[in-house]
Short mmCIF file of C-alpha atoms in Angstrom, two decimals:
data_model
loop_
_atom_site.label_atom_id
_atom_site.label_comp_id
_atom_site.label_asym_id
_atom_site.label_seq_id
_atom_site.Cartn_x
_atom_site.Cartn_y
_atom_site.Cartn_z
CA UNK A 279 -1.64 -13.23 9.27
CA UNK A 280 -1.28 -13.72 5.36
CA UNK A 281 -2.27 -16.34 3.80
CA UNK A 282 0.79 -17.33 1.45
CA UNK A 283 2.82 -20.86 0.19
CA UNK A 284 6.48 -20.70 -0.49
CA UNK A 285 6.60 -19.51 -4.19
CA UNK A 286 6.12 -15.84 -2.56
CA UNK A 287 1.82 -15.36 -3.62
CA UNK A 288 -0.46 -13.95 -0.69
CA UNK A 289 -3.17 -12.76 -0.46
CA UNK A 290 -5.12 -9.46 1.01
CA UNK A 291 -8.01 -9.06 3.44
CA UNK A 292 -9.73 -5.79 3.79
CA UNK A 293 -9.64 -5.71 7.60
CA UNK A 294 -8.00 -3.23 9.52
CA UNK A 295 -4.65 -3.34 10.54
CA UNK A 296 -2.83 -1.38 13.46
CA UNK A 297 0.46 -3.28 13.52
CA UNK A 298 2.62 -5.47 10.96
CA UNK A 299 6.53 -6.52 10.71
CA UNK A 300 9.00 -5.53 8.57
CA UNK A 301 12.81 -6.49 8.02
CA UNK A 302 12.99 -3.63 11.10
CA UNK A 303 11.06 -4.95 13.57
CA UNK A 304 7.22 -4.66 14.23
CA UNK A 305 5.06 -1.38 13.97
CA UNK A 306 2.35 -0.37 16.01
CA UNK A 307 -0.50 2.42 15.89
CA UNK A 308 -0.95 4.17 18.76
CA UNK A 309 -1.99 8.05 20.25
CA UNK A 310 -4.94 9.68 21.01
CA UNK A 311 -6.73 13.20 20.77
CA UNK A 312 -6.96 13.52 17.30
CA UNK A 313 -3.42 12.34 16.40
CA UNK A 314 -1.70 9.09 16.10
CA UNK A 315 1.45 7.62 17.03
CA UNK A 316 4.06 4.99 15.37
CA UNK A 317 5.91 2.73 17.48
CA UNK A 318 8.42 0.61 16.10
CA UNK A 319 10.26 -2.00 18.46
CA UNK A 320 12.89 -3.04 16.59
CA UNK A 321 14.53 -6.48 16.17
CA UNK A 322 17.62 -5.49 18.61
CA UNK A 323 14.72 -4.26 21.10
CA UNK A 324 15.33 -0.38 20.68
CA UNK A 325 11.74 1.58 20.43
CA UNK A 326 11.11 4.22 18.32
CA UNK A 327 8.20 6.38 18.37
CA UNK A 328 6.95 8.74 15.38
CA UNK A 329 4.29 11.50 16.01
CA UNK A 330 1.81 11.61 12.61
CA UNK A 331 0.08 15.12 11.65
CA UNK A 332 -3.62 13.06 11.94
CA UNK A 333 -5.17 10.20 13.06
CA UNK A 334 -4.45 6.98 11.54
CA UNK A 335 -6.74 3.74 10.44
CA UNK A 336 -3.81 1.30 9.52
CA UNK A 337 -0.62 0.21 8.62
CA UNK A 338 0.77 -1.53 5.04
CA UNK A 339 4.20 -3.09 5.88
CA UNK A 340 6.65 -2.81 2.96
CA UNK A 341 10.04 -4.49 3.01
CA UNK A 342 11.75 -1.68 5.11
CA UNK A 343 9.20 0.87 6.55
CA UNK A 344 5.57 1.00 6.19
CA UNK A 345 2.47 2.73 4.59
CA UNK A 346 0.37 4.97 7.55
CA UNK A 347 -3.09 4.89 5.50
CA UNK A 348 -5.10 8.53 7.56
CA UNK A 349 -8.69 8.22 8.42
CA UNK A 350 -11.31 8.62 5.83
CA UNK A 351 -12.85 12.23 7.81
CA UNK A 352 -8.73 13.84 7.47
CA UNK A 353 -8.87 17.23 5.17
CA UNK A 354 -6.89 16.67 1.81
CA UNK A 355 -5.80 19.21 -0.82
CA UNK A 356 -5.56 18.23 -4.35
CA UNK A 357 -3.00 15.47 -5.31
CA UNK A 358 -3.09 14.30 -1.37
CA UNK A 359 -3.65 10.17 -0.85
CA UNK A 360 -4.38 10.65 2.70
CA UNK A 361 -1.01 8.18 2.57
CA UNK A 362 2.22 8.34 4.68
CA UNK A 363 5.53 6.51 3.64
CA UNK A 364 7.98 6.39 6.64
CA UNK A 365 10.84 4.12 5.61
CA UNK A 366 12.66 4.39 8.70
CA UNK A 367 12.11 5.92 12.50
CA UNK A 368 14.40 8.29 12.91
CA UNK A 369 13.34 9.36 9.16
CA UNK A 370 10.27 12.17 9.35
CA UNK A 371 7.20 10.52 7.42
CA UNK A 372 6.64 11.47 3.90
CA UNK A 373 3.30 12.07 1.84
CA UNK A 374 2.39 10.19 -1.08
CA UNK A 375 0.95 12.30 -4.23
CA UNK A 376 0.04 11.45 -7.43
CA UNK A 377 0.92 14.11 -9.87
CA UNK A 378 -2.62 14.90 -11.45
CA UNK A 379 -5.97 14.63 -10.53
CA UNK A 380 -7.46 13.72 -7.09
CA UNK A 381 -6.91 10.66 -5.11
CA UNK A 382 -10.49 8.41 -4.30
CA UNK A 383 -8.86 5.20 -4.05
CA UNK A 384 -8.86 2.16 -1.78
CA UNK A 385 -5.80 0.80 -1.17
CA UNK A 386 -6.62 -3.31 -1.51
CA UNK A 387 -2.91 -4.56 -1.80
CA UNK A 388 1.12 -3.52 -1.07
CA UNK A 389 4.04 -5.41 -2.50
CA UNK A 390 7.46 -5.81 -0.64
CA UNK A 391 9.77 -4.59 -3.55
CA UNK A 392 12.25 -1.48 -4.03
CA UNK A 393 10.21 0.13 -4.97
CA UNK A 394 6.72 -1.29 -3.78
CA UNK A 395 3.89 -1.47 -6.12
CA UNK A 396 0.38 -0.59 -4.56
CA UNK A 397 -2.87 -1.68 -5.71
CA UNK A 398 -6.47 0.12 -5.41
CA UNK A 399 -9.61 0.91 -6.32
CA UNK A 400 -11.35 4.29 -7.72
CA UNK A 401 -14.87 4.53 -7.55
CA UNK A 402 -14.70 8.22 -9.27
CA UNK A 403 -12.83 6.26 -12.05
CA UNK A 404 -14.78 2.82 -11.58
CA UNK A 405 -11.22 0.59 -12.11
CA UNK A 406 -8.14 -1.05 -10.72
CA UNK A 407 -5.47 0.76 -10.66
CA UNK A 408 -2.16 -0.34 -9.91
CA UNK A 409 0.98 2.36 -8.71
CA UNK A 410 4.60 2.04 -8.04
CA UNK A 411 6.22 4.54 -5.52
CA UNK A 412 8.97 6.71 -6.74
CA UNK A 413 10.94 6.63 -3.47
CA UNK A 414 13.94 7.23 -5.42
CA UNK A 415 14.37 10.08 -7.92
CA UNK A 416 10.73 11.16 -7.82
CA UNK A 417 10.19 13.56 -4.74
CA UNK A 418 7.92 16.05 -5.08
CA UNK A 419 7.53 19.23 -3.21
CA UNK A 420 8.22 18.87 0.55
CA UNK A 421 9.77 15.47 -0.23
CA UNK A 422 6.68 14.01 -1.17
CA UNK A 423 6.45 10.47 -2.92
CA UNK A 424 5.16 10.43 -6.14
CA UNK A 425 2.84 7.80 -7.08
CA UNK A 426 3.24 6.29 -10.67
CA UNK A 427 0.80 4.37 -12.40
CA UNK A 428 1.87 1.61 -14.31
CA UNK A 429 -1.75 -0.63 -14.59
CA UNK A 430 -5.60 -0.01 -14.93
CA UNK A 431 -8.06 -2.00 -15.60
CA UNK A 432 -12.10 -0.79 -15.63
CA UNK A 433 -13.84 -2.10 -12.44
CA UNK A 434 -16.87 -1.18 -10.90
CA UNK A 435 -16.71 -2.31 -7.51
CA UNK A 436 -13.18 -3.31 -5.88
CA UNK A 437 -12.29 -6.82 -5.76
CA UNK A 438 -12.77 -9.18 -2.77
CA UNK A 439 -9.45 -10.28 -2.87
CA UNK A 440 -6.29 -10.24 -4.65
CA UNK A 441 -2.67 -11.63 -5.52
CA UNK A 442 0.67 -11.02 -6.87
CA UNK A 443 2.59 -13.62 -8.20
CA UNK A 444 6.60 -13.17 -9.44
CA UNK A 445 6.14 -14.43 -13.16
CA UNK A 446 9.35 -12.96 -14.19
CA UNK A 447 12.30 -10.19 -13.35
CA UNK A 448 9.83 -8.03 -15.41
CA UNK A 449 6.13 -8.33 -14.31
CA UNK A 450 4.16 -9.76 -11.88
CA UNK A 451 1.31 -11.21 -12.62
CA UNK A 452 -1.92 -9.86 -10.57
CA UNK A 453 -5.43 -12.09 -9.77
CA UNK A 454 -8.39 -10.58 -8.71
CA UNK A 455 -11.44 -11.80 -7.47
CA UNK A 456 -14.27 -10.16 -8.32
CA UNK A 457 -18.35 -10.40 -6.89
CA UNK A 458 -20.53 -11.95 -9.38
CA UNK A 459 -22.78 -9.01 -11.26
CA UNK A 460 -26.54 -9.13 -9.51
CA UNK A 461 -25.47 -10.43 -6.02
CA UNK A 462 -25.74 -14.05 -7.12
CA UNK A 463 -22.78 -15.23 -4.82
CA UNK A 464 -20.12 -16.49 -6.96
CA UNK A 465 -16.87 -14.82 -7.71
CA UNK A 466 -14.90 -14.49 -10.52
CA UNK A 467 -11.12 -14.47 -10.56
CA UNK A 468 -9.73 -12.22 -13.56
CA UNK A 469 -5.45 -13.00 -13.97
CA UNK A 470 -3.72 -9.49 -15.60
CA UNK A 471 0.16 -9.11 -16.47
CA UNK A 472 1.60 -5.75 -14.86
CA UNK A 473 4.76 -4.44 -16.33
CA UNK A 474 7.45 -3.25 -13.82
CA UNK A 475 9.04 -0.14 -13.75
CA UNK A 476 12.73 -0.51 -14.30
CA UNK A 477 13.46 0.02 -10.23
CA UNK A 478 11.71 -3.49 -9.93
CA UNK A 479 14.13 -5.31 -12.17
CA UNK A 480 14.98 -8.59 -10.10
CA UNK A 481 13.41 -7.86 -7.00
CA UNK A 482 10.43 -10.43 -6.84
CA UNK A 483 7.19 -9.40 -4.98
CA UNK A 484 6.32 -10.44 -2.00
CA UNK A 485 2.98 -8.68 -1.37
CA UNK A 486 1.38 -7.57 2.00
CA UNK A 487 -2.34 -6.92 3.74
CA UNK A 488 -2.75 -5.11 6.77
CA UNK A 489 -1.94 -7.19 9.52
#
């Protein structure tokens, strides 16, 4: 369930999710052994099922396919997000990469765009960082997705929950809520302007959770 009003904001709740709904249908985790499955039943009531290379945690919908996020104990070389993007069933799934360094984030937040944006946290890096996936023009080796980073902002512990908003055909504008330093129990919401990459031109967000 997301908790949203009808000018497109929502919000996202770090809970687990095995299934979620796209424009396709709805998504399910499934499999056992040491690998997972994805089942898609799709909105004409065909079923699809997609065997992963490892075990999954959860699922990010996006506005056609979703994000397979691979448990936190699954081996990764360098560049490796421990991130799947399957766009459609009959489509195998594709790894996301980012094109330096290696991946320690927390994925927090998804947006439903062409191409989605995708928010998380580094703890090696102590910030926000926010990416958008190349899913056209920007394949790496094996057809991986390349992840872009277009925001960062210095943050020592990940943020309790966040929100996109659709400010303009350009940006989005992104609020995080953030613990209070020293435990006290008060939060503090911090509002940041995120420029779009030029795929996002017109295409307001609509962002997603796990659900």
């Amino acid at each position: 369930e997301i908790a949203a009003d009808y000018n497109g904001a929502a919000s996202m709740t770090p809970e687990p999710g095995h299934s979620c709904a796209d424009r396709q249908g709805v998504w399910a985790i499934g499999g056992t052994h040491g690998a997972s499955t994805v089942t898609l039943v799709s909105n004409r009531g065909a079923i699809h099922v997609t065997t992963l290379p490892w075990r999954a945690q959860r699922l990010w919908a996006l506005e056609a396919g979703v994000l397979i996020e691979a448990e936190r104990s699954t081996p990764r070389v360098a560049g490796e997000t421990g991130l799947l993007y399957l766009s459609h069933p009959l489509d195998p799934p594709r790894p996301l990469r980012i094109e330096s360094g290696d991946w320690d984030g927390t994925v927090l937040l998804t947006s439903r765009t062409a191409p989605p944006l995708l928010l998380s946290h580094s703890p090696r890096l102590g910030a926000h960082v926010a990416w958008a996936l190349a899913t056209e023009g920007g394949e790496g080796e094996d057809g991986a997705v390349l992840l872009r980073c277009v925001w960062s902002e210095p943050a020592p512990a990940p943020a309790s929950d966040a929100f996109l908003f659709a400010a303009s055909s350009a940006c989005v504008l992104l609020c995080l809520v953030l613990p209070e330093r020293g435990g006290g129990g008060a939060a503090l919401a911090q509002v940041h302007r995120v420029a779009l990459p030029a795929g996002h031109a017109g295409a307001p967000p609509l962002p997603s959770r796990p659900c």
